[in-house]
Amino acid sequence: MNNMRFSLKNRTLSLALMAVMGLGTAQMAQAQSKPAAAKAAPAASSQFVDGIAAVVNDEVITLRQVDLEAAQVLEQLKQQKIPAPDHDILRKQVLQRLINERLEQQEARAMGISVGPQQVDEGVRMIASRNNMTEAQLRAEIEKNGISWEQYRANLKQEILLDQLRMRAVDSSINITDADIDIYLRSQGGAGLGNLGQSAAQAQNAPVSLAQILVRVPEGANSSEEARLRTKAEGLLAQVRSGADFAGLAASNSDGQEALSGGALGTRSLSDWPDLFAQAVHNLAPGQVSDLIRSGQGFHILKVLERGGAAPGNTSPVPSAASAQSGPMMVTQTHARHILVKLSKVMTSEQARQRIEQLQVRLRNGESFQDLAKRYSEDSSAPQGGDLGWLSPGETVPPFEQAMDKLQPGNDTAVVESQFGWHLIQVIERRTRNMEGEYKRMQARQALFQQRAEPAFEDWLNSLRGRAYIDNRLDPESSTRRR
């Protein structure tokens, strides 16, 4: 399976995006990537009005922005009943989050990624549908929890942007081999998931809500620096086990982006958490905390908030690997090919659309699709004439799949934009077949992909921070000054 086909995986409702949909629960308030605006945010002190809090590459974050954001965070922490950090610590935590967001936005622009109102509208519709609500009901529920609709849409836009950035930067680099799948299936209890005992299957598919405290280890840290950070993490773990409030410690000390939400990471099936996390919390009861975990990011302390109930993070179009059932499964597959023109600093969306439409005209004038794909497509399928092979429902992102499904096999083509760029799609043929055997392997592939994608993306973000020029004037020790 080539990279484009796999990276076209339906990730629009990823775990990151779905972190905002835990409606009517404590998780909803905790999972917001930005808190609701305070009703009466205090004005910044006059001495800070024009001050610079940080420089991120060529962009400035002002102290006014930090203080306004800090006031909003403080209000949200009160609503969540999470102990607020000291004022100076709160400002540093807020600034670090703003720095991370600025880096992500800069990298997205460099890759030609943008999120428009239509994509946010689609995200709202999908979240409402997943919660069996109308959009009006969703809005009422959001506002009832003290979050303005405008802020919610802004949060959702940032989550979609981050999701698309992850897909572009990391997904295509993750390779799941047949041998990996075989090993995974054997680890589940046999050559097929149908051999799993009921209790084992339920354990793997059981939803688990987690929170974390992360002590980040910078890229390239020497042994003495790593030892210092390990000591810090061990001290935090000791405080938690002595009865200190986990959410309050996370808000004050965690380097994770979710720190100011009390460290809440959301809810997923156990099998959907990264391997390190799943292994660490497998036998923990709600309220218990893990031992120290070392990952590529740094040192993690995990707390199990809840087990059982709905798992809003599990958004796969089909059940997770652990719940795969035996029996005939008839699926309509599409054999398709495409030409991709990617967006970049020098290729705008309009320019890419025009190029694809020019190729469509040439195709209608008799040129070969395969030849055009080999010459002009920027996808890894180009050497195969753009051939993506047989695609099952849910294997491509929604805009691509929706356009493909409207096509009849033959010479008809469709032009569509996705987060990867502009596509020219042609359907070769369709078939309906029993996917029982392939289904189990597909679910195993999805589970492995989820386990690897998130840690890989966090490592990539850590590397991005290490390469950036960051002048953090509230916390100079966290600055990186590389040009």
XYZ file of C-alpha atoms in Angstrom:
483
model
C 0.000 0.000 0.000
C 1.624 3.244 -1.059
C 1.995 6.202 1.265
C -0.627 8.383 -0.387
C -3.284 5.746 -0.146
C -2.596 5.166 3.522
C -2.108 8.828 4.387
C -5.501 9.523 2.823
C -6.909 7.608 5.781
C -10.091 9.158 7.135
C -8.587 11.165 9.970
C -10.839 14.236 9.871
C -12.435 13.215 13.154
C -9.156 12.299 14.757
C -8.652 11.914 18.465
C -7.293 15.433 18.642
C -10.384 16.840 16.966
C -12.764 14.735 19.003
C -11.231 15.943 22.248
C -13.735 18.801 22.057
C -16.860 16.616 21.908
C -17.216 15.188 25.418
C -20.484 17.048 25.911
C -22.140 17.259 29.296
C -19.165 15.759 31.137
C -16.145 16.960 33.045
C -14.042 15.875 30.090
C -15.651 18.505 27.907
C -14.415 21.367 30.000
C -11.030 19.767 30.453
C -10.544 18.911 26.795
C -10.948 22.378 25.343
C -7.730 23.411 23.713
C -8.543 26.970 24.720
C -10.826 27.930 27.570
C -13.873 30.121 27.353
C -13.438 33.858 27.415
C -13.814 35.344 30.850
C -16.863 37.525 31.252
C -14.763 40.383 32.565
C -11.106 39.855 31.797
C -8.991 42.399 33.619
C -7.026 44.809 31.508
C -3.311 44.232 31.276
C -1.160 46.459 33.409
C -0.162 49.585 31.528
C 3.515 48.712 31.790
C 2.821 45.497 29.806
C 0.645 46.969 27.040
C 3.364 47.086 24.394
C 5.810 44.641 25.949
C 7.139 41.588 24.122
C 6.625 38.232 25.807
C 8.288 36.114 23.135
C 9.627 36.084 19.601
C 8.845 32.928 17.617
C 10.966 32.906 14.473
C 9.847 36.218 12.948
C 6.613 36.689 14.896
C 5.993 38.464 18.185
C 3.721 37.440 21.048
C 2.921 40.425 23.246
C 2.465 40.549 26.991
C -1.031 41.904 26.391
C -1.912 38.710 24.495
C -0.486 36.590 27.298
C -2.381 38.452 30.011
C -5.697 38.346 28.155
C -5.263 34.629 27.553
C -4.235 34.083 31.181
C -7.423 35.784 32.367
C -9.471 33.445 30.185
C -7.569 30.413 31.461
C -8.084 31.488 35.060
C -11.833 31.698 34.536
C -11.914 28.260 32.948
C -9.844 26.713 35.738
C -12.366 28.063 38.225
C -15.214 26.473 36.263
C -13.356 23.150 36.225
C -12.503 23.452 39.948
C -8.820 22.984 39.128
C -6.398 24.786 41.483
C -4.878 27.678 39.572
C -1.093 28.050 39.386
C 0.623 31.102 40.810
C 0.285 34.130 38.549
C 3.843 33.967 37.196
C 3.606 30.230 36.517
C 0.228 30.676 34.840
C 1.653 33.306 32.505
C 4.584 31.044 31.609
C 2.255 28.118 30.898
C -0.024 30.292 28.782
C 2.922 31.707 26.867
C 4.294 28.229 26.170
C 0.959 27.199 24.704
C 0.834 30.331 22.545
C 4.379 29.599 21.338
C 3.391 26.051 20.381
C 0.321 27.275 18.526
C 2.358 29.904 16.679
C 4.922 27.285 15.603
C 2.159 24.984 14.365
C 0.493 27.788 12.421
C 3.799 28.833 10.852
C 4.583 25.284 9.766
C 1.072 24.841 8.384
C 1.464 27.990 6.275
C 4.835 26.772 5.024
C 3.157 23.548 3.877
C 0.291 25.413 2.230
C -2.241 24.162 4.787
C -5.190 26.373 5.644
C -8.570 25.807 7.265
C -11.553 27.727 5.956
C -15.047 28.325 7.365
C -16.483 25.457 5.302
C -14.151 22.953 6.954
C -15.101 24.245 10.392
C -18.788 24.000 9.423
C -18.243 20.389 8.350
C -16.479 19.652 11.640
C -19.414 21.110 13.574
C -21.876 18.995 11.569
C -19.874 15.819 12.168
C -19.523 16.456 15.905
C -23.249 17.199 16.209
C -24.056 14.016 14.297
C -21.753 11.913 16.489
C -23.591 13.204 19.543
C -27.064 12.689 17.984
C -27.713 16.427 18.091
C -28.718 19.145 15.710
C -26.230 21.963 15.236
C -28.522 24.244 17.246
C -28.557 21.745 20.125
C -24.775 21.445 19.977
C -24.403 25.213 20.153
C -26.786 25.426 23.102
C -24.849 22.699 24.935
C -21.531 24.445 24.272
C -22.786 27.815 25.485
C -24.437 26.198 28.516
C -20.960 25.084 29.568
C -19.727 28.677 29.502
C -17.945 28.560 26.144
C -18.812 31.121 23.495
C -19.690 29.725 20.070
C -17.032 31.887 18.429
C -14.363 30.543 20.787
C -15.535 26.976 20.216
C -15.248 27.398 16.444
C -11.800 28.957 16.862
C -10.727 25.985 18.985
C -12.120 23.586 16.413
C -10.320 25.399 13.599
C -7.001 25.038 15.435
C -7.668 21.333 16.063
C -8.453 20.725 12.384
C -5.313 22.621 11.377
C -3.219 20.527 13.754
C -4.838 17.337 12.456
C -4.038 18.249 8.858
C -0.501 19.218 9.817
C -0.045 15.821 11.425
C -1.370 14.048 8.349
C 0.964 15.963 6.045
C 4.057 15.804 8.252
C 3.902 12.345 9.769
C 1.257 9.970 8.423
C 2.904 9.176 5.105
C 6.151 8.265 6.888
C 4.537 5.537 8.999
C 4.894 2.118 7.428
C 2.836 -0.805 8.725
C 4.096 -4.079 7.248
C 2.276 -7.391 6.947
C 4.738 -8.793 9.479
C 3.750 -6.041 11.931
C 0.101 -7.007 11.512
C 0.840 -10.705 12.015
C 2.711 -9.963 15.250
C -0.103 -7.705 16.461
C -2.764 -10.314 15.754
C -0.766 -12.993 17.553
C -0.360 -10.679 20.543
C -4.153 -10.360 20.659
C -4.513 -14.071 21.222
C -4.033 -15.857 17.929
C -3.722 -15.566 14.176
C -7.129 -13.952 14.011
C -9.000 -11.613 16.283
C -11.838 -14.077 16.361
C -9.654 -16.215 18.646
C -9.696 -13.572 21.353
C -11.549 -14.501 24.505
C -14.471 -12.262 25.333
C -12.787 -10.755 28.398
C -9.578 -10.010 26.465
C -11.516 -8.399 23.636
C -13.524 -6.297 26.074
C -10.353 -5.195 27.867
C -8.725 -4.084 24.626
C -11.835 -2.192 23.511
C -12.729 -0.707 26.901
C -12.650 3.112 26.909
C -10.166 4.707 29.280
C -9.938 8.396 30.221
C -6.415 9.594 30.993
C -4.638 12.706 32.220
C -0.913 13.320 32.174
C 1.881 15.397 33.612
C 4.709 15.708 31.095
C 8.230 16.835 31.917
C 9.659 17.487 28.479
C 13.271 16.586 27.687
C 14.573 18.944 24.973
C 15.991 17.466 21.803
C 19.745 16.978 22.223
C 19.695 17.271 26.027
C 22.873 15.975 27.678
C 22.903 13.337 30.411
C 23.087 15.830 33.278
C 20.114 17.788 31.936
C 18.105 14.590 31.492
C 18.994 13.517 35.041
C 17.817 16.890 36.383
C 14.500 16.558 34.556
C 14.059 12.968 35.738
C 14.528 14.174 39.323
C 11.884 16.844 38.728
C 9.464 14.243 37.336
C 10.116 11.875 40.243
C 9.384 14.717 42.645
C 6.053 15.405 40.945
C 5.172 11.703 41.055
C 5.955 11.643 44.774
C 3.664 14.638 45.332
C 0.819 12.945 43.449
C 1.205 9.742 45.454
C 1.222 11.786 48.653
C -2.213 13.143 47.810
C -1.484 16.345 45.871
C -4.145 17.393 43.360
C -3.157 15.890 39.993
C -4.958 18.473 37.857
C -3.455 21.325 39.837
C 0.066 19.899 39.515
C -0.479 19.425 35.779
C -1.661 23.010 35.363
C 1.387 24.305 37.244
C 4.120 21.955 36.058
C 3.249 19.932 32.958
C 4.895 20.756 29.638
C 2.055 19.119 27.694
C -0.257 21.246 25.574
C -3.180 20.051 27.702
C -1.558 21.279 30.948
C -4.014 24.118 31.478
C -6.890 21.650 31.147
C -5.584 19.762 34.161
C -3.611 17.433 31.922
C -6.770 15.761 30.551
C -6.003 13.762 27.393
C -9.531 12.555 26.632
C -11.116 9.129 26.295
C -10.159 6.292 23.950
C -10.303 2.541 23.748
C -7.316 1.053 25.549
C -5.997 -0.356 22.268
C -6.067 3.141 20.717
C -3.658 4.683 23.231
C 0.051 4.591 22.348
C 1.694 1.324 23.389
C 3.668 2.941 26.218
C 0.506 4.423 27.712
C -1.638 1.307 27.265
C 0.960 -0.892 28.943
C 1.406 1.546 31.824
C -2.306 1.870 32.683
C -3.547 -1.598 31.703
C -4.024 -2.742 35.305
C -4.727 0.628 36.931
C -8.078 1.467 38.494
C -9.696 4.916 38.229
C -7.801 7.369 40.409
C -4.522 5.462 40.271
C -1.345 6.828 38.683
C 1.360 5.111 36.668
C 5.042 4.823 37.325
C 7.304 7.242 35.465
C 7.240 6.627 31.690
C 10.108 7.684 29.397
C 9.199 8.472 25.786
C 10.795 10.470 23.006
C 9.134 13.574 24.465
C 10.298 13.191 28.032
C 8.878 11.804 31.286
C 5.152 11.119 31.661
C 2.990 10.521 34.719
C -0.434 9.141 33.785
C -3.610 9.095 35.838
C -6.650 6.969 35.005
C -9.658 9.257 35.337
C -12.344 6.794 34.323
C -12.922 3.383 32.767
C -15.982 2.228 30.842
C -18.775 4.248 29.253
C -18.755 5.797 25.815
C -15.468 6.365 24.057
C -15.835 9.614 22.092
C -12.298 9.361 20.813
C -12.948 6.147 18.902
C -14.128 7.553 15.600
C -13.203 4.790 13.191
C -15.916 4.025 10.621
C -15.730 0.417 11.802
C -15.104 -1.134 15.257
C -11.657 -1.310 16.759
C -9.433 -4.300 16.132
C -10.269 -5.933 19.389
C -13.999 -5.976 18.631
C -13.801 -7.379 15.111
C -16.404 -10.083 14.614
C -16.395 -13.130 12.385
C -18.894 -13.742 9.598
C -19.446 -12.521 6.040
C -18.847 -8.817 5.531
C -19.868 -7.617 2.080
C -18.148 -4.373 1.096
C -18.246 -2.353 -2.125
C -14.711 -1.419 -3.136
C -13.551 1.100 -5.709
C -10.483 0.750 -7.915
C -9.359 4.337 -8.528
C -6.434 6.417 -9.676
C -5.619 10.071 -9.228
C -3.237 12.910 -9.971
C -2.224 15.129 -7.056
C -0.881 18.685 -7.152
C 0.277 19.661 -3.665
C 0.108 23.120 -2.115
C 3.287 24.870 -1.011
C 4.810 28.294 -0.524
C 5.069 28.669 -4.298
C 1.888 26.778 -5.247
C -1.328 28.371 -4.011
C -4.652 26.575 -3.919
C -5.877 28.539 -6.947
C -2.760 27.740 -8.956
C -3.024 24.045 -8.060
C -6.685 23.980 -9.083
C -5.881 25.578 -12.431
C -3.120 23.055 -13.094
C -5.410 20.123 -12.287
C -8.141 21.533 -14.534
C -5.611 21.907 -17.361
C -4.694 18.242 -16.939
C -8.388 17.352 -17.010
C -8.742 19.133 -20.355
C -5.733 17.273 -21.747
C -7.242 14.001 -20.568
C -10.508 14.798 -22.347
C -8.522 15.580 -25.481
C -7.248 12.027 -25.561
C -4.046 11.931 -23.520
C -3.435 8.932 -21.254
C -4.296 9.270 -17.557
C -1.361 7.037 -16.646
C 1.099 9.130 -18.660
C -0.166 12.396 -17.161
C 0.034 10.946 -13.651
C 3.595 9.732 -14.155
C 4.671 13.169 -15.405
C 2.719 15.549 -13.179
C 1.391 13.833 -10.038
C 3.180 14.651 -6.781
C 1.921 11.535 -5.026
C 3.928 8.382 -4.404
C 1.462 6.576 -6.690
C 2.789 8.531 -9.712
C 5.140 5.740 -10.937
C 2.087 3.444 -11.078
C 0.160 5.934 -13.193
C -1.674 7.230 -10.124
C -3.191 3.819 -9.345
C -4.410 3.619 -5.722
C -5.578 0.015 -5.954
C -8.808 -1.180 -4.378
C -10.199 1.254 -1.789
C -12.702 0.322 0.901
C -15.123 2.817 2.495
C -13.351 5.015 5.044
C -9.873 4.590 3.548
C -9.737 8.097 2.086
C -10.484 11.524 3.506
C -14.129 12.625 3.108
C -13.733 15.125 0.203
C -11.831 12.537 -1.848
C -14.230 9.688 -1.057
C -17.349 11.758 -1.698
C -16.097 12.872 -5.115
C -14.935 9.343 -5.990
C -18.264 7.774 -4.994
C -20.153 10.027 -7.420
C -18.105 8.835 -10.398
C -19.086 5.970 -12.679
C -16.330 3.629 -13.875
C -14.879 4.791 -17.171
C -13.491 8.010 -18.556
C -15.378 10.398 -16.264
C -13.191 12.404 -13.854
C -13.650 14.669 -10.843
C -11.595 17.574 -9.519
C -11.570 17.985 -5.735
C -9.494 19.657 -3.029
C -8.361 17.909 0.154
C -5.824 18.800 2.808
C -3.174 17.243 0.559
C -3.846 19.529 -2.409
C -5.944 19.239 -5.580
C -6.823 15.851 -7.077
C -7.993 14.641 -10.461
C -9.804 11.346 -9.797
C -10.875 8.573 -12.141
C -12.715 5.364 -11.206
C -11.562 2.259 -13.059
C -14.039 -0.312 -11.708
C -16.040 -1.400 -8.670
C -16.675 -4.710 -6.985
C -18.488 -6.165 -3.988
C -16.698 -8.837 -2.014
C -16.573 -10.556 1.351
C -13.981 -8.672 3.389
C -14.126 -10.856 6.504
C -10.433 -11.830 6.443
C -9.170 -8.472 5.198
C -11.373 -6.697 7.729
C -9.509 -8.108 10.714
C -6.173 -7.163 9.202
C -7.442 -3.698 8.314
C -8.518 -3.125 11.914
C -5.133 -4.313 13.151
C -3.478 -1.900 10.701
C -5.622 0.963 12.000
C -4.786 0.127 15.620
C -1.050 -0.011 14.883
C -1.214 3.203 12.907
C -2.955 5.028 15.743
C -0.421 3.756 18.259
C 2.498 4.995 16.157
C 1.126 8.190 14.621
C 0.623 10.225 17.770
C 4.046 9.597 19.347
C 5.649 10.228 15.948
C 3.815 13.540 15.652
C 4.810 14.601 19.162
C 8.419 13.762 18.349
C 8.098 15.801 15.151
C 6.698 18.773 17.086
C 9.528 18.462 19.601
C 11.996 18.553 16.721
C 10.181 21.570 15.274
C 10.571 23.407 18.577
C 14.248 22.483 18.676
C 14.867 23.932 15.199
C 12.945 27.150 15.770
C 14.196 30.517 16.995
C 12.333 31.086 20.261
C 13.135 34.008 22.538
C 10.942 33.387 25.584
C 11.316 36.454 27.775
C 9.196 35.096 30.619
C 11.177 31.856 30.810
C 14.604 32.421 29.198
C 15.777 28.880 30.017
C 13.220 27.483 27.556
C 14.451 29.662 24.682
C 16.076 28.176 21.584
C 18.020 30.643 19.484
C 18.872 28.888 16.285
C 18.684 30.711 12.995
